């Protein structure tokens, strides 16, 4: 089948006709997608696997330019985002449905797990109660799985934006509520009510939904178990800084992962931890001693595909070591580089793209 001629290929570049929702997810490549496309558009490919899909920003780019995209991520909440924004090609959440979902003020007896388990940890009691209700209402009031996915996307984004640092790594509700002078943070955003954020994010997700006439899919899969046989495989793994400290996504976003599995959340909580995280699971991607081995296995697994790796020049392993691994399977490895400054980091570093056709 001829790939659909998307607006991108017309004389005026209207690539962003389907705007991707702004996100505060750690490591999102949203601001780099134009640059990623500049460096990949010359390659010949139709099918793409995005192994560490995250927000779906890069999958959405490839969807916009008419590729057949498989989004993958190991976490259930990210997979749900991939279903909402990548796999979904025609379902949106109409305003009346958003209003029905938000009409939580009824006498029904809702589950209370969040209210009971997370008092004074991330949100106020009233907010926790609202979350318990919304999880239930999305599960029970929406019949279409893609509409549910959009609603959950909106719920997750609302949860993230109301958190100091946009993470769940500490019990620090007090940062929002204490009457102290602040030198950083966005109190107005934190204190904006959940329903208002929810509406905004649902509407943003609606705008990102479109059909590129390709059978795009979203899967939940560990990187080393991803299916093979794609024309191009894009890798954007968790980052380990030069001190050896990695980004543990499951730990940073455990609260969202818990909401995806609400009825069994109770059995997965680490009640020893003050912030009620999920019981920890080790991942070779967060360990500076093992990351090179998993990189090798992953590159070997997909070596028949064009490989594109997003990386930073100050990570572990070094990008030189990564190039060495790629060179074991590929004749040529090209490097694109852009200077950048990351939030909460004084040091300037470079965003890299390793291109191994
Ligand atoms: C740097 S982020 C990717 C960001 C993404 N490219 C974007 O633009 O939003 C890394 C992602 O890898 C996922 N991840 C972590 N360990 C994984 C594993 N073993 N297999 C697959 N995905 C994993 C995390 O959930 C996270 O979403």
mmCIF file of N, CA, C and O in Angstrom, residues 217-253:
data_model
loop_
_atom_site.group_PDB
_atom_site.id
_atom_site.type_symbol
_atom_site.label_atom_id
_atom_site.label_comp_id
_atom_site.label_asym_id
_atom_site.label_seq_id
_atom_site.Cartn_x
_atom_site.Cartn_y
_atom_site.Cartn_z
ATOM 1 N N UNK A 217 0.231 0.258 16.591
ATOM 2 C CA UNK A 217 -0.147 -0.473 17.812
ATOM 3 C C UNK A 217 0.668 0.016 19.006
ATOM 4 O O UNK A 217 1.757 0.579 18.835
ATOM 5 N N UNK A 218 0.135 -0.250 20.187
ATOM 6 C CA UNK A 218 0.873 0.034 21.425
ATOM 7 C C UNK A 218 0.965 -1.275 22.198
ATOM 8 O O UNK A 218 -0.043 -1.960 22.381
ATOM 9 N N UNK A 219 2.185 -1.615 22.632
ATOM 10 C CA UNK A 219 2.360 -2.848 23.414
ATOM 11 C C UNK A 219 3.054 -2.521 24.732
ATOM 12 O O UNK A 219 3.786 -1.528 24.816
ATOM 13 N N UNK A 220 2.810 -3.373 25.719
ATOM 14 C CA UNK A 220 3.517 -3.241 26.999
ATOM 15 C C UNK A 220 4.542 -4.353 27.052
ATOM 16 O O UNK A 220 4.186 -5.535 27.133
ATOM 17 N N UNK A 221 5.815 -3.999 27.002
ATOM 18 C CA UNK A 221 6.821 -5.039 26.807
ATOM 19 C C UNK A 221 8.167 -4.596 27.379
ATOM 20 O O UNK A 221 8.544 -3.427 27.236
ATOM 21 N N UNK A 222 8.881 -5.518 27.996
ATOM 22 C CA UNK A 222 10.254 -5.216 28.384
ATOM 23 C C UNK A 222 11.101 -5.073 27.115
ATOM 24 O O UNK A 222 10.904 -5.806 26.144
ATOM 25 N N UNK A 223 12.055 -4.151 27.152
ATOM 26 C CA UNK A 223 12.872 -3.855 25.958
ATOM 27 C C UNK A 223 13.470 -5.129 25.352
ATOM 28 O O UNK A 223 13.475 -5.304 24.126
ATOM 29 N N UNK A 224 13.957 -6.023 26.230
ATOM 30 C CA UNK A 224 14.664 -7.200 25.716
ATOM 31 C C UNK A 224 13.718 -8.287 25.204
ATOM 32 O O UNK A 224 14.157 -9.334 24.749
ATOM 33 N N UNK A 225 12.426 -8.035 25.308
ATOM 34 C CA UNK A 225 11.459 -8.998 24.773
ATOM 35 C C UNK A 225 10.657 -8.412 23.625
ATOM 36 O O UNK A 225 9.678 -9.020 23.163
ATOM 37 N N UNK A 226 11.047 -7.247 23.151
ATOM 38 C CA UNK A 226 10.269 -6.596 22.084
ATOM 39 C C UNK A 226 10.340 -7.418 20.791
ATOM 40 O O UNK A 226 11.361 -8.050 20.523
ATOM 41 N N UNK A 227 9.265 -7.374 20.014
ATOM 42 C CA UNK A 227 9.280 -8.100 18.737
ATOM 43 C C UNK A 227 10.335 -7.515 17.793
ATOM 44 O O UNK A 227 10.757 -6.364 17.964
ATOM 45 N N UNK A 228 10.760 -8.314 16.828
ATOM 46 C CA UNK A 228 11.812 -7.866 15.905
ATOM 47 C C UNK A 228 11.234 -7.756 14.487
ATOM 48 O O UNK A 228 10.055 -8.047 14.268
ATOM 49 N N UNK A 229 12.084 -7.344 13.547
ATOM 50 C CA UNK A 229 11.672 -7.335 12.140
ATOM 51 C C UNK A 229 11.180 -5.987 11.652
ATOM 52 O O UNK A 229 10.547 -5.905 10.605
ATOM 53 N N UNK A 230 11.463 -4.907 12.376
ATOM 54 C CA UNK A 230 11.032 -3.562 11.954
ATOM 55 C C UNK A 230 12.092 -2.938 11.049
ATOM 56 O O UNK A 230 13.275 -3.245 11.165
ATOM 57 N N UNK A 231 11.655 -2.038 10.170
ATOM 58 C CA UNK A 231 12.621 -1.339 9.317
ATOM 59 C C UNK A 231 13.540 -0.471 10.170
ATOM 60 O O UNK A 231 14.736 -0.387 9.939
ATOM 61 N N UNK A 232 12.950 0.184 11.155
ATOM 62 C CA UNK A 232 13.727 1.113 11.997
ATOM 63 C C UNK A 232 13.335 0.910 13.459
ATOM 64 O O UNK A 232 12.151 0.726 13.764
ATOM 65 N N UNK A 233 14.339 0.916 14.332
ATOM 66 C CA UNK A 233 14.070 0.781 15.768
ATOM 67 C C UNK A 233 14.678 1.992 16.475
ATOM 68 O O UNK A 233 15.858 2.304 16.285
ATOM 69 N N UNK A 234 13.839 2.670 17.255
ATOM 70 C CA UNK A 234 14.276 3.873 17.974
ATOM 71 C C UNK A 234 14.446 3.532 19.459
ATOM 72 O O UNK A 234 13.539 2.949 20.079
ATOM 73 N N UNK A 235 15.606 3.873 20.011
ATOM 74 C CA UNK A 235 15.910 3.559 21.413
ATOM 75 C C UNK A 235 16.161 4.842 22.206
ATOM 76 O O UNK A 235 17.047 5.631 21.856
ATOM 77 N N UNK A 236 15.396 5.007 23.269
ATOM 78 C CA UNK A 236 15.589 6.164 24.153
ATOM 79 C C UNK A 236 15.529 5.650 25.589
ATOM 80 O O UNK A 236 14.547 5.861 26.309
ATOM 81 N N UNK A 237 16.600 4.962 26.022
ATOM 82 C CA UNK A 237 16.554 4.263 27.328
ATOM 83 C C UNK A 237 16.644 5.235 28.502
ATOM 84 O O UNK A 237 17.011 6.401 28.323
ATOM 85 N N UNK A 238 16.350 4.734 29.724
ATOM 86 C CA UNK A 238 16.526 5.569 30.917
ATOM 87 C C UNK A 238 17.976 6.053 30.983
ATOM 88 O O UNK A 238 18.890 5.353 30.569
ATOM 89 N N UNK A 239 18.136 7.248 31.546
ATOM 90 C CA UNK A 239 19.455 7.898 31.578
ATOM 91 C C UNK A 239 20.141 7.621 32.910
ATOM 92 O O UNK A 239 19.538 7.742 33.970
ATOM 93 N N UNK A 240 21.426 7.234 32.850
ATOM 94 C CA UNK A 240 22.233 7.116 34.081
ATOM 95 C C UNK A 240 23.282 8.224 34.036
ATOM 96 O O UNK A 240 24.062 8.299 33.081
ATOM 97 N N UNK A 241 23.295 9.104 35.042
ATOM 98 C CA UNK A 241 24.229 10.236 34.981
ATOM 99 C C UNK A 241 25.657 9.801 35.332
ATOM 100 O O UNK A 241 25.894 8.647 35.706
ATOM 101 N N UNK A 242 26.594 10.735 35.224
ATOM 102 C CA UNK A 242 28.007 10.355 35.391
ATOM 103 C C UNK A 242 28.341 9.952 36.826
ATOM 104 O O UNK A 242 29.383 9.381 37.078
ATOM 105 N N UNK A 243 27.449 10.223 37.788
ATOM 106 C CA UNK A 243 27.648 9.713 39.157
ATOM 107 C C UNK A 243 27.137 8.278 39.293
ATOM 108 O O UNK A 243 27.234 7.674 40.350
ATOM 109 N N UNK A 244 26.531 7.773 38.236
ATOM 110 C CA UNK A 244 26.007 6.400 38.291
ATOM 111 C C UNK A 244 24.572 6.330 38.788
ATOM 112 O O UNK A 244 24.069 5.262 39.116
ATOM 113 N N UNK A 245 23.905 7.489 38.867
ATOM 114 C CA UNK A 245 22.510 7.498 39.357
ATOM 115 C C UNK A 245 21.561 7.467 38.159
ATOM 116 O O UNK A 245 21.610 8.334 37.283
ATOM 117 N N UNK A 246 20.717 6.445 38.135
ATOM 118 C CA UNK A 246 19.810 6.275 36.997
ATOM 119 C C UNK A 246 18.415 6.776 37.297
ATOM 120 O O UNK A 246 18.054 7.018 38.453
ATOM 121 N N UNK A 247 17.620 6.945 36.261
ATOM 122 C CA UNK A 247 16.213 7.323 36.421
ATOM 123 C C UNK A 247 15.403 6.027 36.496
ATOM 124 O O UNK A 247 15.339 5.277 35.526
ATOM 125 N N UNK A 248 14.817 5.793 37.687
ATOM 126 C CA UNK A 248 13.997 4.596 37.854
ATOM 127 C C UNK A 248 12.534 5.005 37.616
ATOM 128 O O UNK A 248 11.862 5.507 38.517
ATOM 129 N N UNK A 249 12.065 4.795 36.402
ATOM 130 C CA UNK A 249 10.739 5.296 36.020
ATOM 131 C C UNK A 249 9.620 4.668 36.847
ATOM 132 O O UNK A 249 8.653 5.321 37.197
ATOM 133 N N UNK A 250 9.776 3.382 37.142
ATOM 134 C CA UNK A 250 8.724 2.701 37.919
ATOM 135 C C UNK A 250 8.626 3.331 39.302
ATOM 136 O O UNK A 250 7.541 3.470 39.862
ATOM 137 N N UNK A 251 9.767 3.719 39.856
ATOM 138 C CA UNK A 251 9.784 4.324 41.171
ATOM 139 C C UNK A 251 9.295 5.778 41.130
ATOM 140 O O UNK A 251 8.539 6.217 41.995
ATOM 141 N N UNK A 252 9.705 6.511 40.122
ATOM 142 C CA UNK A 252 9.300 7.924 40.012
ATOM 143 C C UNK A 252 7.796 8.078 39.773
ATOM 144 O O UNK A 252 7.196 9.061 40.168
ATOM 145 N N UNK A 253 7.203 7.104 39.057
ATOM 146 C CA UNK A 253 5.790 7.244 38.655
ATOM 147 C C UNK A 253 4.925 6.113 39.208
ATOM 148 O O UNK A 253 3.903 5.783 38.616
#
